[in-house]
Amino acid sequence: LLKMQSNLKEAQRLAQIGNWEYNFAHQTLDGSKEMYRIFELEDTLENSNLFTEVRRQIHKKDQVILEHAIKKSMEQAEVNSFELRIHTPQSQLKYLQVICEPVKEPGHKNIISLKGTVQDISTQKMAMLAKSDFLSTMSHEIRTPINGVIGIANLLLDENLTAVQKEYVSTLNFSAQHLLTIVSDILDFSKIESGHITLEKSSFNLEQVC
């Protein structure tokens, strides 16, 4: 049993995943050693004070996410997964992946507690944000010369060109427009990953697109 406990603690440390359980009746939060480490709290902290300290660290804008997830778990009695940002006592910003599951009273439908895991995903999140920033910056930078090519192509089309020259410039303009669409799609991918994508309704000619 001691060996299994030791292996579990080691696995949690390596994966940076802690487990927890919140008891509604006693209003206490019980957490594993790794959870204390993630929140940079002393593991001697009493369970009755742990929830207060944990909630205090959660980013103000993410408090609503936590409350919504708890309410959803209580009402729908299902497992929920969500992300939270916290500010540790050392003012370090961390991104956490939280999973919570309702626990029912044996033989009854009453939910007596919530249990789950919390994982520090700061490294992965920062890498994803850095990639999104890079894609966004590169997309904007590439757009500038493409717009220049499109602008010059449009000006050339207004000139007195031969049929062959006009065909060449039209092909150049079409290719630049197509390249601009690809760059915009790349920018949309970065927006999707960062959760900032916005959808809009736009009319189009289906036959022309096909």
mmCIF file of C-alpha atoms in Angstrom:
data_model
loop_
_atom_site.group_PDB
_atom_site.id
_atom_site.type_symbol
_atom_site.label_atom_id
_atom_site.label_comp_id
_atom_site.label_asym_id
_atom_site.label_seq_id
_atom_site.Cartn_x
_atom_site.Cartn_y
_atom_site.Cartn_z
ATOM 1 C CA LEU A 1 0.000 0.000 0.000
ATOM 2 C CA LEU A 2 2.835 2.391 0.855
ATOM 3 C CA LYS A 3 4.516 1.514 -2.432
ATOM 4 C CA MET A 4 1.311 2.278 -4.357
ATOM 5 C CA GLN A 5 0.906 5.596 -2.536
ATOM 6 C CA SER A 6 4.500 6.481 -3.321
ATOM 7 C CA ASN A 7 4.008 5.640 -7.013
ATOM 8 C CA LEU A 8 0.816 7.723 -7.139
ATOM 9 C CA LYS A 9 2.563 10.752 -5.638
ATOM 10 C CA GLU A 10 5.450 10.362 -8.070
ATOM 11 C CA ALA A 11 3.080 10.063 -11.029
ATOM 12 C CA GLN A 12 1.230 13.219 -9.934
ATOM 13 C CA ARG A 13 4.507 15.094 -9.523
ATOM 14 C CA LEU A 14 5.787 14.124 -12.977
ATOM 15 C CA ALA A 15 2.477 14.893 -14.705
ATOM 16 C CA GLN A 16 1.870 17.975 -12.531
ATOM 17 C CA ILE A 17 -1.623 16.714 -11.718
ATOM 18 C CA GLY A 18 -3.167 16.991 -8.275
ATOM 19 C CA ASN A 19 -6.447 15.542 -7.063
ATOM 20 C CA TRP A 20 -8.998 17.168 -4.759
ATOM 21 C CA GLU A 21 -12.433 16.750 -3.188
ATOM 22 C CA TYR A 22 -14.782 19.424 -1.854
ATOM 23 C CA ASN A 23 -17.284 18.388 0.836
ATOM 24 C CA PHE A 24 -20.479 20.468 0.825
ATOM 25 C CA ALA A 25 -21.603 19.528 4.335
ATOM 26 C CA HIS A 26 -18.341 20.531 6.021
ATOM 27 C CA GLN A 27 -17.339 23.102 3.360
ATOM 28 C CA THR A 28 -13.828 21.703 3.297
ATOM 29 C CA LEU A 29 -11.464 21.118 0.407
ATOM 30 C CA ASP A 30 -9.100 18.168 0.594
ATOM 31 C CA GLY A 31 -6.177 18.141 -1.821
ATOM 32 C CA SER A 32 -3.172 15.989 -2.626
ATOM 33 C CA LYS A 33 0.411 17.105 -2.070
ATOM 34 C CA GLU A 34 0.781 17.974 -5.762
ATOM 35 C CA MET A 35 -2.254 20.242 -5.610
ATOM 36 C CA TYR A 36 -0.644 22.168 -2.747
ATOM 37 C CA ARG A 37 2.535 22.464 -4.814
ATOM 38 C CA ILE A 38 0.637 23.764 -7.873
ATOM 39 C CA PHE A 39 -0.983 26.501 -5.797
ATOM 40 C CA GLU A 40 2.307 27.053 -3.929
ATOM 41 C CA LEU A 41 0.681 26.510 -0.537
ATOM 42 C CA GLU A 42 2.012 24.802 2.573
ATOM 43 C CA ASP A 43 0.639 21.268 2.841
ATOM 44 C CA THR A 44 0.095 21.899 6.553
ATOM 45 C CA LEU A 45 -2.780 24.251 5.676
ATOM 46 C CA GLU A 46 -6.053 23.021 7.154
ATOM 47 C CA ASN A 47 -8.698 21.733 4.757
ATOM 48 C CA SER A 48 -11.200 24.322 5.972
ATOM 49 C CA ASN A 49 -8.859 27.122 4.841
ATOM 50 C CA LEU A 50 -7.651 25.493 1.624
ATOM 51 C CA PHE A 51 -10.744 26.386 -0.429
ATOM 52 C CA THR A 52 -10.501 30.035 0.656
ATOM 53 C CA GLU A 53 -6.835 30.217 -0.340
ATOM 54 C CA VAL A 54 -7.441 28.456 -3.660
ATOM 55 C CA ARG A 55 -10.398 30.658 -4.561
ATOM 56 C CA ARG A 56 -8.384 33.763 -3.678
ATOM 57 C CA GLN A 57 -5.773 32.862 -6.285
ATOM 58 C CA ILE A 58 -8.238 32.366 -9.145
ATOM 59 C CA HIS A 59 -8.244 35.181 -11.706
ATOM 60 C CA LYS A 60 -11.212 37.489 -11.178
ATOM 61 C CA LYS A 61 -12.478 36.982 -14.722
ATOM 62 C CA ASP A 62 -12.315 33.192 -14.266
ATOM 63 C CA GLN A 63 -14.391 33.158 -11.072
ATOM 64 C CA VAL A 64 -17.506 33.004 -13.264
ATOM 65 C CA ILE A 65 -16.106 29.959 -15.099
ATOM 66 C CA LEU A 66 -15.604 28.142 -11.800
ATOM 67 C CA GLU A 67 -19.083 28.968 -10.517
ATOM 68 C CA HIS A 68 -20.676 27.936 -13.819
ATOM 69 C CA ALA A 69 -18.792 24.614 -13.854
ATOM 70 C CA ILE A 70 -19.823 23.813 -10.266
ATOM 71 C CA LYS A 71 -23.448 24.687 -11.006
ATOM 72 C CA LYS A 72 -23.411 22.602 -14.183
ATOM 73 C CA SER A 73 -21.943 19.604 -12.355
ATOM 74 C CA MET A 74 -24.589 19.910 -9.647
ATOM 75 C CA GLU A 75 -27.536 20.265 -12.024
ATOM 76 C CA GLN A 76 -26.543 17.790 -14.716
ATOM 77 C CA ALA A 77 -24.562 15.392 -12.499
ATOM 78 C CA GLU A 78 -21.821 15.009 -15.101
ATOM 79 C CA VAL A 79 -18.078 15.415 -15.441
ATOM 80 C CA ASN A 80 -16.910 18.897 -16.434
ATOM 81 C CA SER A 81 -13.562 20.076 -17.760
ATOM 82 C CA PHE A 82 -12.481 23.708 -17.910
ATOM 83 C CA GLU A 83 -9.455 26.017 -17.763
ATOM 84 C CA LEU A 84 -8.620 28.530 -15.047
ATOM 85 C CA ARG A 85 -5.938 31.147 -14.541
ATOM 86 C CA ILE A 86 -4.461 31.698 -11.102
ATOM 87 C CA HIS A 87 -2.044 34.118 -9.513
ATOM 88 C CA THR A 88 0.145 32.301 -6.985
ATOM 89 C CA PRO A 89 1.409 33.928 -3.758
ATOM 90 C CA GLN A 90 4.600 34.710 -5.713
ATOM 91 C CA SER A 91 2.490 36.607 -8.313
ATOM 92 C CA GLN A 92 3.160 33.947 -10.914
ATOM 93 C CA LEU A 93 0.475 33.441 -13.554
ATOM 94 C CA LYS A 94 -0.458 29.804 -14.094
ATOM 95 C CA TYR A 95 -2.913 28.089 -16.425
ATOM 96 C CA LEU A 96 -4.760 25.118 -14.962
ATOM 97 C CA GLN A 97 -6.871 22.364 -16.483
ATOM 98 C CA VAL A 98 -9.560 21.370 -13.982
ATOM 99 C CA ILE A 99 -11.812 18.316 -14.091
ATOM 100 C CA CYS A 100 -14.663 17.955 -11.605
ATOM 101 C CA GLU A 101 -17.149 15.155 -11.002
ATOM 102 C CA PRO A 102 -20.139 15.052 -8.618
ATOM 103 C CA VAL A 103 -20.138 12.446 -5.858
ATOM 104 C CA LYS A 104 -23.521 11.066 -4.816
ATOM 105 C CA GLU A 105 -24.509 9.731 -1.422
ATOM 106 C CA PRO A 106 -24.486 5.912 -1.492
ATOM 107 C CA GLY A 107 -27.952 4.669 -2.389
ATOM 108 C CA HIS A 108 -29.264 8.202 -3.000
ATOM 109 C CA LYS A 109 -29.279 10.824 -5.727
ATOM 110 C CA ASN A 110 -28.102 13.585 -3.410
ATOM 111 C CA ILE A 111 -24.746 15.074 -4.398
ATOM 112 C CA ILE A 112 -22.609 15.373 -1.291
ATOM 113 C CA SER A 113 -19.309 16.510 -2.785
ATOM 114 C CA LEU A 114 -17.284 17.266 -5.884
ATOM 115 C CA LYS A 115 -14.014 15.562 -6.710
ATOM 116 C CA GLY A 116 -11.567 15.854 -9.533
ATOM 117 C CA THR A 117 -8.113 16.780 -10.708
ATOM 118 C CA VAL A 118 -6.163 19.957 -11.391
ATOM 119 C CA GLN A 119 -3.226 20.051 -13.809
ATOM 120 C CA ASP A 120 -0.664 22.775 -14.388
ATOM 121 C CA ILE A 121 -0.707 23.347 -18.168
ATOM 122 C CA SER A 122 1.181 26.652 -18.099
ATOM 123 C CA THR A 123 4.044 25.399 -20.291
ATOM 124 C CA GLN A 124 1.715 24.016 -22.965
ATOM 125 C CA LYS A 125 -0.531 27.073 -22.802
ATOM 126 C CA MET A 126 2.350 29.538 -23.129
ATOM 127 C CA ALA A 127 3.704 27.565 -26.087
ATOM 128 C CA MET A 128 0.293 27.649 -27.757
ATOM 129 C CA LEU A 129 -0.074 31.386 -27.124
ATOM 130 C CA ALA A 130 3.420 32.004 -28.500
ATOM 131 C CA LYS A 131 2.567 30.021 -31.631
ATOM 132 C CA SER A 132 -0.706 31.937 -32.040
ATOM 133 C CA ASP A 133 1.107 35.254 -31.648
ATOM 134 C CA PHE A 134 3.693 34.159 -34.216
ATOM 135 C CA LEU A 135 1.022 33.101 -36.727
ATOM 136 C CA SER A 136 -0.895 36.323 -36.158
ATOM 137 C CA THR A 137 2.207 38.493 -36.604
ATOM 138 C CA MET A 138 3.414 36.615 -39.687
ATOM 139 C CA SER A 139 -0.054 36.707 -41.252
ATOM 140 C CA HIS A 140 -0.229 40.475 -40.869
ATOM 141 C CA GLU A 141 3.342 40.919 -42.134
ATOM 142 C CA ILE A 142 2.725 38.771 -45.232
ATOM 143 C CA ARG A 143 -0.499 40.629 -45.983
ATOM 144 C CA THR A 144 1.374 43.898 -46.544
ATOM 145 C CA PRO A 145 3.425 42.821 -49.621
ATOM 146 C CA ILE A 146 0.479 40.795 -50.975
ATOM 147 C CA ASN A 147 -1.744 43.864 -50.863
ATOM 148 C CA GLY A 148 1.015 45.712 -52.710
ATOM 149 C CA VAL A 149 1.023 43.079 -55.471
ATOM 150 C CA ILE A 150 -2.786 43.178 -55.725
ATOM 151 C CA GLY A 151 -2.776 46.980 -55.841
ATOM 152 C CA ILE A 152 -0.187 47.147 -58.634
ATOM 153 C CA ALA A 153 -2.002 44.383 -60.554
ATOM 154 C CA ASN A 154 -5.256 46.366 -60.404
ATOM 155 C CA LEU A 155 -3.449 49.488 -61.633
ATOM 156 C CA LEU A 156 -1.915 47.539 -64.528
ATOM 157 C CA LEU A 157 -5.333 46.217 -65.538
ATOM 158 C CA ASP A 158 -6.423 49.823 -66.103
ATOM 159 C CA GLU A 159 -3.573 50.347 -68.572
ATOM 160 C CA ASN A 160 -3.753 49.810 -72.315
ATOM 161 C CA LEU A 161 -2.530 46.230 -72.329
ATOM 162 C CA THR A 162 -2.467 43.638 -75.040
ATOM 163 C CA ALA A 163 -4.713 40.602 -74.682
ATOM 164 C CA VAL A 164 -1.776 38.427 -73.588
ATOM 165 C CA GLN A 165 -0.503 41.013 -71.092
ATOM 166 C CA LYS A 166 -3.977 41.430 -69.635
ATOM 167 C CA GLU A 167 -4.263 37.658 -69.220
ATOM 168 C CA TYR A 168 -0.898 37.555 -67.413
ATOM 169 C CA VAL A 169 -1.839 40.405 -65.052
ATOM 170 C CA SER A 170 -5.263 38.859 -64.389
ATOM 171 C CA THR A 171 -3.596 35.562 -63.486
ATOM 172 C CA LEU A 172 -1.165 37.414 -61.224
ATOM 173 C CA ASN A 173 -4.053 39.249 -59.541
ATOM 174 C CA PHE A 174 -6.045 36.029 -59.070
ATOM 175 C CA SER A 175 -3.031 34.224 -57.590
ATOM 176 C CA ALA A 176 -2.330 37.101 -55.167
ATOM 177 C CA GLN A 177 -5.984 37.169 -54.101
ATOM 178 C CA HIS A 178 -5.887 33.400 -53.516
ATOM 179 C CA LEU A 179 -2.677 33.709 -51.493
ATOM 180 C CA LEU A 180 -4.290 36.439 -49.387
ATOM 181 C CA THR A 181 -7.195 34.082 -48.659
ATOM 182 C CA ILE A 182 -4.756 31.387 -47.463
ATOM 183 C CA VAL A 183 -3.014 33.879 -45.170
ATOM 184 C CA SER A 184 -6.394 34.926 -43.758
ATOM 185 C CA ASP A 185 -7.239 31.260 -43.105
ATOM 186 C CA ILE A 186 -3.976 30.836 -41.182
ATOM 187 C CA LEU A 187 -4.886 33.867 -39.098
ATOM 188 C CA ASP A 188 -8.309 32.325 -38.434
ATOM 189 C CA PHE A 189 -6.661 29.132 -37.148
ATOM 190 C CA SER A 190 -4.693 31.141 -34.609
ATOM 191 C CA LYS A 191 -7.910 32.915 -33.589
ATOM 192 C CA ILE A 192 -9.661 29.563 -33.119
ATOM 193 C CA GLU A 193 -6.881 28.283 -30.848
ATOM 194 C CA SER A 194 -6.924 31.456 -28.760
ATOM 195 C CA GLY A 195 -10.736 31.425 -28.539
ATOM 196 C CA HIS A 196 -11.136 34.767 -30.335
ATOM 197 C CA ILE A 197 -12.771 33.523 -33.540
ATOM 198 C CA THR A 198 -15.884 35.407 -34.668
ATOM 199 C CA LEU A 199 -18.370 34.156 -37.240
ATOM 200 C CA GLU A 200 -20.208 36.308 -39.736
ATOM 201 C CA LYS A 201 -22.910 35.703 -42.335
ATOM 202 C CA SER A 202 -21.849 36.487 -45.897
ATOM 203 C CA SER A 203 -23.601 35.946 -49.215
ATOM 204 C CA PHE A 204 -21.683 34.070 -51.914
ATOM 205 C CA ASN A 205 -22.170 32.486 -55.321
ATOM 206 C CA LEU A 206 -22.052 28.710 -54.833
ATOM 207 C CA GLU A 207 -21.542 27.981 -58.548
ATOM 208 C CA GLN A 208 -18.645 30.437 -58.747
ATOM 209 C CA VAL A 209 -16.972 29.007 -55.632
ATOM 210 C CA CYS A 210 -17.285 25.437 -56.949
#
